[in-house]
Amino acid sequence: MSRVTAAAVLVAALVTLSGGSAAVSAPGALDQAHTAGRVTKQVQYTWPGVYFEGRFRGTSVGISLNDSTNYYDVQIDGRTVSTLTKPGRTTYWVRNLSNAEHRVRLAKRSESPWAVGEFVGFVAGSGGAVLSKPVARTRQIEFIGDSLTAGYGNMSTTRDCSTNGGVDRNTNADLSFGALTSRALNADYQINAFSGRGMVRNYGG
């Protein structure tokens, strides 16, 4: 058998083993979602104010997460449609949308310096497709601070949050002054702040 024939047989065998086509890796979460928050290459995070924005076509979209600690808002075309409470390892689906192009945004509301969350990616529903991610905004703003900057308890109607769900449920970094300022200026933002951790000294010394 000639070298050319042997090479052809080897290629044919490899194609047969792979099902007749080359394997294609699934796109990473950051390939399909725009973010400006403090996120690792593994798409893990602890800081508040982390958000992921994507585009898709179809009547439904799934949001895959691995996080048993945090609270998130799910937004479709600029409107909050659901709040996820410590979702765990899951894919949350938004269904019954118009069959058109939409924008999806996942915003981390709470702080979690003691626990790591992970964004796994957006998933298209039947007959739909995840589209290229939105481009980054021209303006980028970084906010450095403490609990005020993180939005600590900013959704509570009482000074004591213990009777209405606790601090985490009543915190929303996506409605902090930094997030609101950034949206007014059409800017991406990053929040470098944890409650109790000051720029000069921490809470309690």
Coordinates of C-alpha atoms in Angstrom, one line a residue:
M1 CA 0.0 0.0 0.0
S2 CA 1.4 3.4 -1.0
R3 CA 1.8 6.2 1.5
V4 CA -0.9 8.2 -0.3
T5 CA -3.4 5.3 -0.1
A6 CA -2.6 4.7 3.6
A7 CA -3.1 8.4 4.3
A8 CA -6.5 8.3 2.5
V9 CA -7.6 5.3 4.5
L10 CA -6.6 6.9 7.8
V11 CA -8.5 10.1 7.0
A12 CA -11.6 8.1 6.0
A13 CA -11.4 6.1 9.3
L14 CA -11.2 9.4 11.3
V15 CA -14.2 10.8 9.5
T16 CA -16.2 7.7 10.2
L17 CA -15.3 7.7 13.9
S18 CA -16.4 11.4 14.2
G19 CA -19.7 10.8 12.5
G20 CA -18.7 12.2 9.2
S21 CA -17.9 15.7 10.2
A22 CA -15.4 17.6 12.4
A23 CA -16.5 18.3 16.0
V24 CA -17.4 22.0 16.6
S25 CA -16.9 23.4 20.1
A26 CA -19.9 25.2 21.7
P27 CA -19.3 28.9 22.0
G28 CA -18.3 30.2 25.4
A29 CA -20.5 32.3 27.5
L30 CA -18.5 35.4 26.9
D31 CA -18.6 34.8 23.1
Q32 CA -22.4 35.3 23.2
A33 CA -22.8 37.9 26.0
H34 CA -21.5 41.4 26.7
T35 CA -20.4 42.3 30.2
A36 CA -18.5 45.0 31.9
G37 CA -18.4 43.6 35.4
R38 CA -15.6 42.0 37.3
V39 CA -15.8 38.5 35.7
T40 CA -13.1 35.9 35.3
K41 CA -12.4 34.0 32.1
Q42 CA -14.3 31.1 33.5
V43 CA -17.3 33.6 33.8
Q44 CA -17.3 33.4 37.6
Y45 CA -17.8 36.4 39.9
T46 CA -18.5 37.6 43.4
W47 CA -18.8 41.4 43.0
P48 CA -22.1 43.2 42.7
G49 CA -23.2 45.0 39.6
V50 CA -22.3 42.2 37.2
Y51 CA -24.6 41.9 34.2
F52 CA -24.7 39.9 30.9
E53 CA -26.4 41.2 27.8
G54 CA -27.2 39.1 24.7
R55 CA -29.3 39.0 21.5
F56 CA -31.5 36.2 20.2
R57 CA -34.1 35.5 17.7
G58 CA -37.2 33.4 18.5
T59 CA -40.1 33.0 21.0
S60 CA -38.0 31.8 24.0
V61 CA -34.6 32.0 25.6
G62 CA -32.9 30.1 28.3
I63 CA -30.5 31.5 30.9
S64 CA -28.1 29.0 32.3
L65 CA -26.6 29.6 35.7
N66 CA -24.7 27.9 38.5
D67 CA -25.4 30.0 41.6
S68 CA -27.1 29.0 44.9
T69 CA -26.4 32.3 46.6
N70 CA -27.4 35.3 44.6
Y71 CA -30.4 37.2 43.3
Y72 CA -30.8 38.2 39.7
D73 CA -33.2 40.2 37.5
V74 CA -34.0 38.8 34.1
Q75 CA -34.9 41.5 31.5
I76 CA -36.2 41.2 28.0
D77 CA -36.1 44.2 25.7
G78 CA -35.5 46.5 28.6
R79 CA -38.3 45.2 30.8
T80 CA -37.8 43.1 34.0
V81 CA -39.8 39.9 33.5
S82 CA -38.6 37.9 36.5
T83 CA -36.4 37.9 39.6
L84 CA -34.4 34.7 40.3
T85 CA -33.8 33.8 43.9
K86 CA -30.7 31.6 44.6
P87 CA -31.4 29.7 41.4
G88 CA -28.7 27.0 41.8
R89 CA -27.5 25.0 38.7
T90 CA -30.3 25.5 36.3
T91 CA -31.5 26.9 33.0
Y92 CA -34.3 29.4 33.5
W93 CA -36.6 29.9 30.4
V94 CA -38.5 32.9 29.3
R95 CA -41.3 31.8 26.8
N96 CA -44.2 33.1 24.8
L97 CA -42.3 36.0 23.2
S98 CA -43.0 37.4 19.7
N99 CA -41.1 35.5 17.0
A100 CA -38.6 38.3 16.4
E101 CA -35.2 39.6 17.5
H102 CA -34.9 40.4 21.2
R103 CA -32.4 41.5 23.8
V104 CA -31.9 39.6 27.0
R105 CA -30.1 41.0 30.1
L106 CA -29.2 39.2 33.3
A107 CA -28.3 41.5 36.2
K108 CA -26.8 40.3 39.5
R109 CA -28.6 42.2 42.3
S110 CA -26.8 41.0 45.4
E111 CA -23.3 40.9 46.9
S112 CA -21.5 37.6 47.5
P113 CA -17.9 38.1 48.8
W114 CA -18.1 34.7 50.4
A115 CA -19.5 32.7 47.4
V116 CA -18.8 32.5 43.7
G117 CA -21.5 32.6 41.0
E118 CA -21.2 31.4 37.4
F119 CA -22.9 32.4 34.2
V120 CA -23.1 29.4 31.8
G121 CA -24.7 31.1 28.8
F122 CA -27.8 31.9 26.9
V123 CA -29.7 29.1 25.1
A124 CA -32.0 29.6 22.1
G125 CA -35.4 28.0 22.1
S126 CA -36.7 25.6 19.4
G127 CA -36.5 27.2 16.0
G128 CA -34.5 30.2 17.4
A129 CA -30.9 31.3 17.5
V130 CA -28.5 33.1 19.8
L131 CA -27.2 36.1 17.8
S132 CA -23.9 38.0 18.0
K133 CA -23.5 39.8 21.3
P134 CA -24.2 43.6 21.7
V135 CA -21.3 45.9 21.2
A136 CA -19.8 47.5 24.2
R137 CA -21.0 51.1 24.9
T138 CA -18.6 53.9 24.1
R139 CA -18.6 55.2 27.7
Q140 CA -17.2 53.0 30.5
I141 CA -17.6 54.1 34.2
E142 CA -16.0 52.5 37.2
F143 CA -17.5 53.1 40.7
I144 CA -15.4 52.5 43.7
G145 CA -17.0 52.6 47.1
D146 CA -18.7 50.7 49.9
S147 CA -22.3 49.7 50.8
L148 CA -23.9 52.8 49.4
T149 CA -22.2 52.1 46.0
A150 CA -23.2 48.4 46.1
G151 CA -26.9 49.3 46.7
Y152 CA -27.0 47.7 50.1
G153 CA -30.7 47.4 51.2
N154 CA -31.8 50.1 48.7
M155 CA -35.1 48.4 47.9
S156 CA -36.3 48.1 51.5
T157 CA -39.1 50.4 52.6
T158 CA -38.0 50.1 56.3
R159 CA -34.6 50.6 58.0
D160 CA -34.6 47.1 59.3
C161 CA -34.7 44.5 56.5
S162 CA -35.1 41.5 58.8
T163 CA -38.9 41.6 58.7
N164 CA -39.3 41.9 54.9
G165 CA -37.0 39.3 53.4
G166 CA -33.5 40.3 54.6
V167 CA -30.7 42.4 53.1
D168 CA -30.0 40.3 50.1
R169 CA -33.6 40.3 48.9
N170 CA -33.8 44.0 49.4
T171 CA -30.5 44.9 47.6
N172 CA -30.3 45.7 44.0
A173 CA -26.9 46.9 42.6
D174 CA -28.6 47.4 39.2
L175 CA -30.6 50.2 40.8
S176 CA -27.7 51.7 42.7
F177 CA -26.7 55.3 42.0
G178 CA -23.8 54.1 39.8
A179 CA -26.1 51.9 37.6
L180 CA -28.7 54.7 37.3
T181 CA -26.1 57.2 36.4
S182 CA -24.5 54.9 33.8
R183 CA -27.9 54.3 32.1
A184 CA -28.6 58.0 32.0
L185 CA -25.3 58.5 30.2
N186 CA -25.6 55.3 28.0
A187 CA -22.5 53.9 29.6
D188 CA -21.3 50.5 30.7
Y189 CA -20.4 50.3 34.4
Q190 CA -18.3 48.3 36.9
I191 CA -18.9 48.4 40.6
N192 CA -15.9 47.8 42.8
A193 CA -17.6 47.8 46.2
F194 CA -18.6 45.5 49.1
S195 CA -20.6 46.5 52.1
G196 CA -18.5 47.0 55.2
R197 CA -15.3 47.3 53.2
G198 CA -14.2 51.0 53.1
M199 CA -11.6 52.8 51.1
V200 CA -9.9 53.9 54.3
R201 CA -11.2 51.5 57.0
N202 CA -13.7 48.7 57.2
Y203 CA -16.9 48.6 59.2
G204 CA -16.2 48.0 62.8
G205 CA -12.5 49.0 62.4

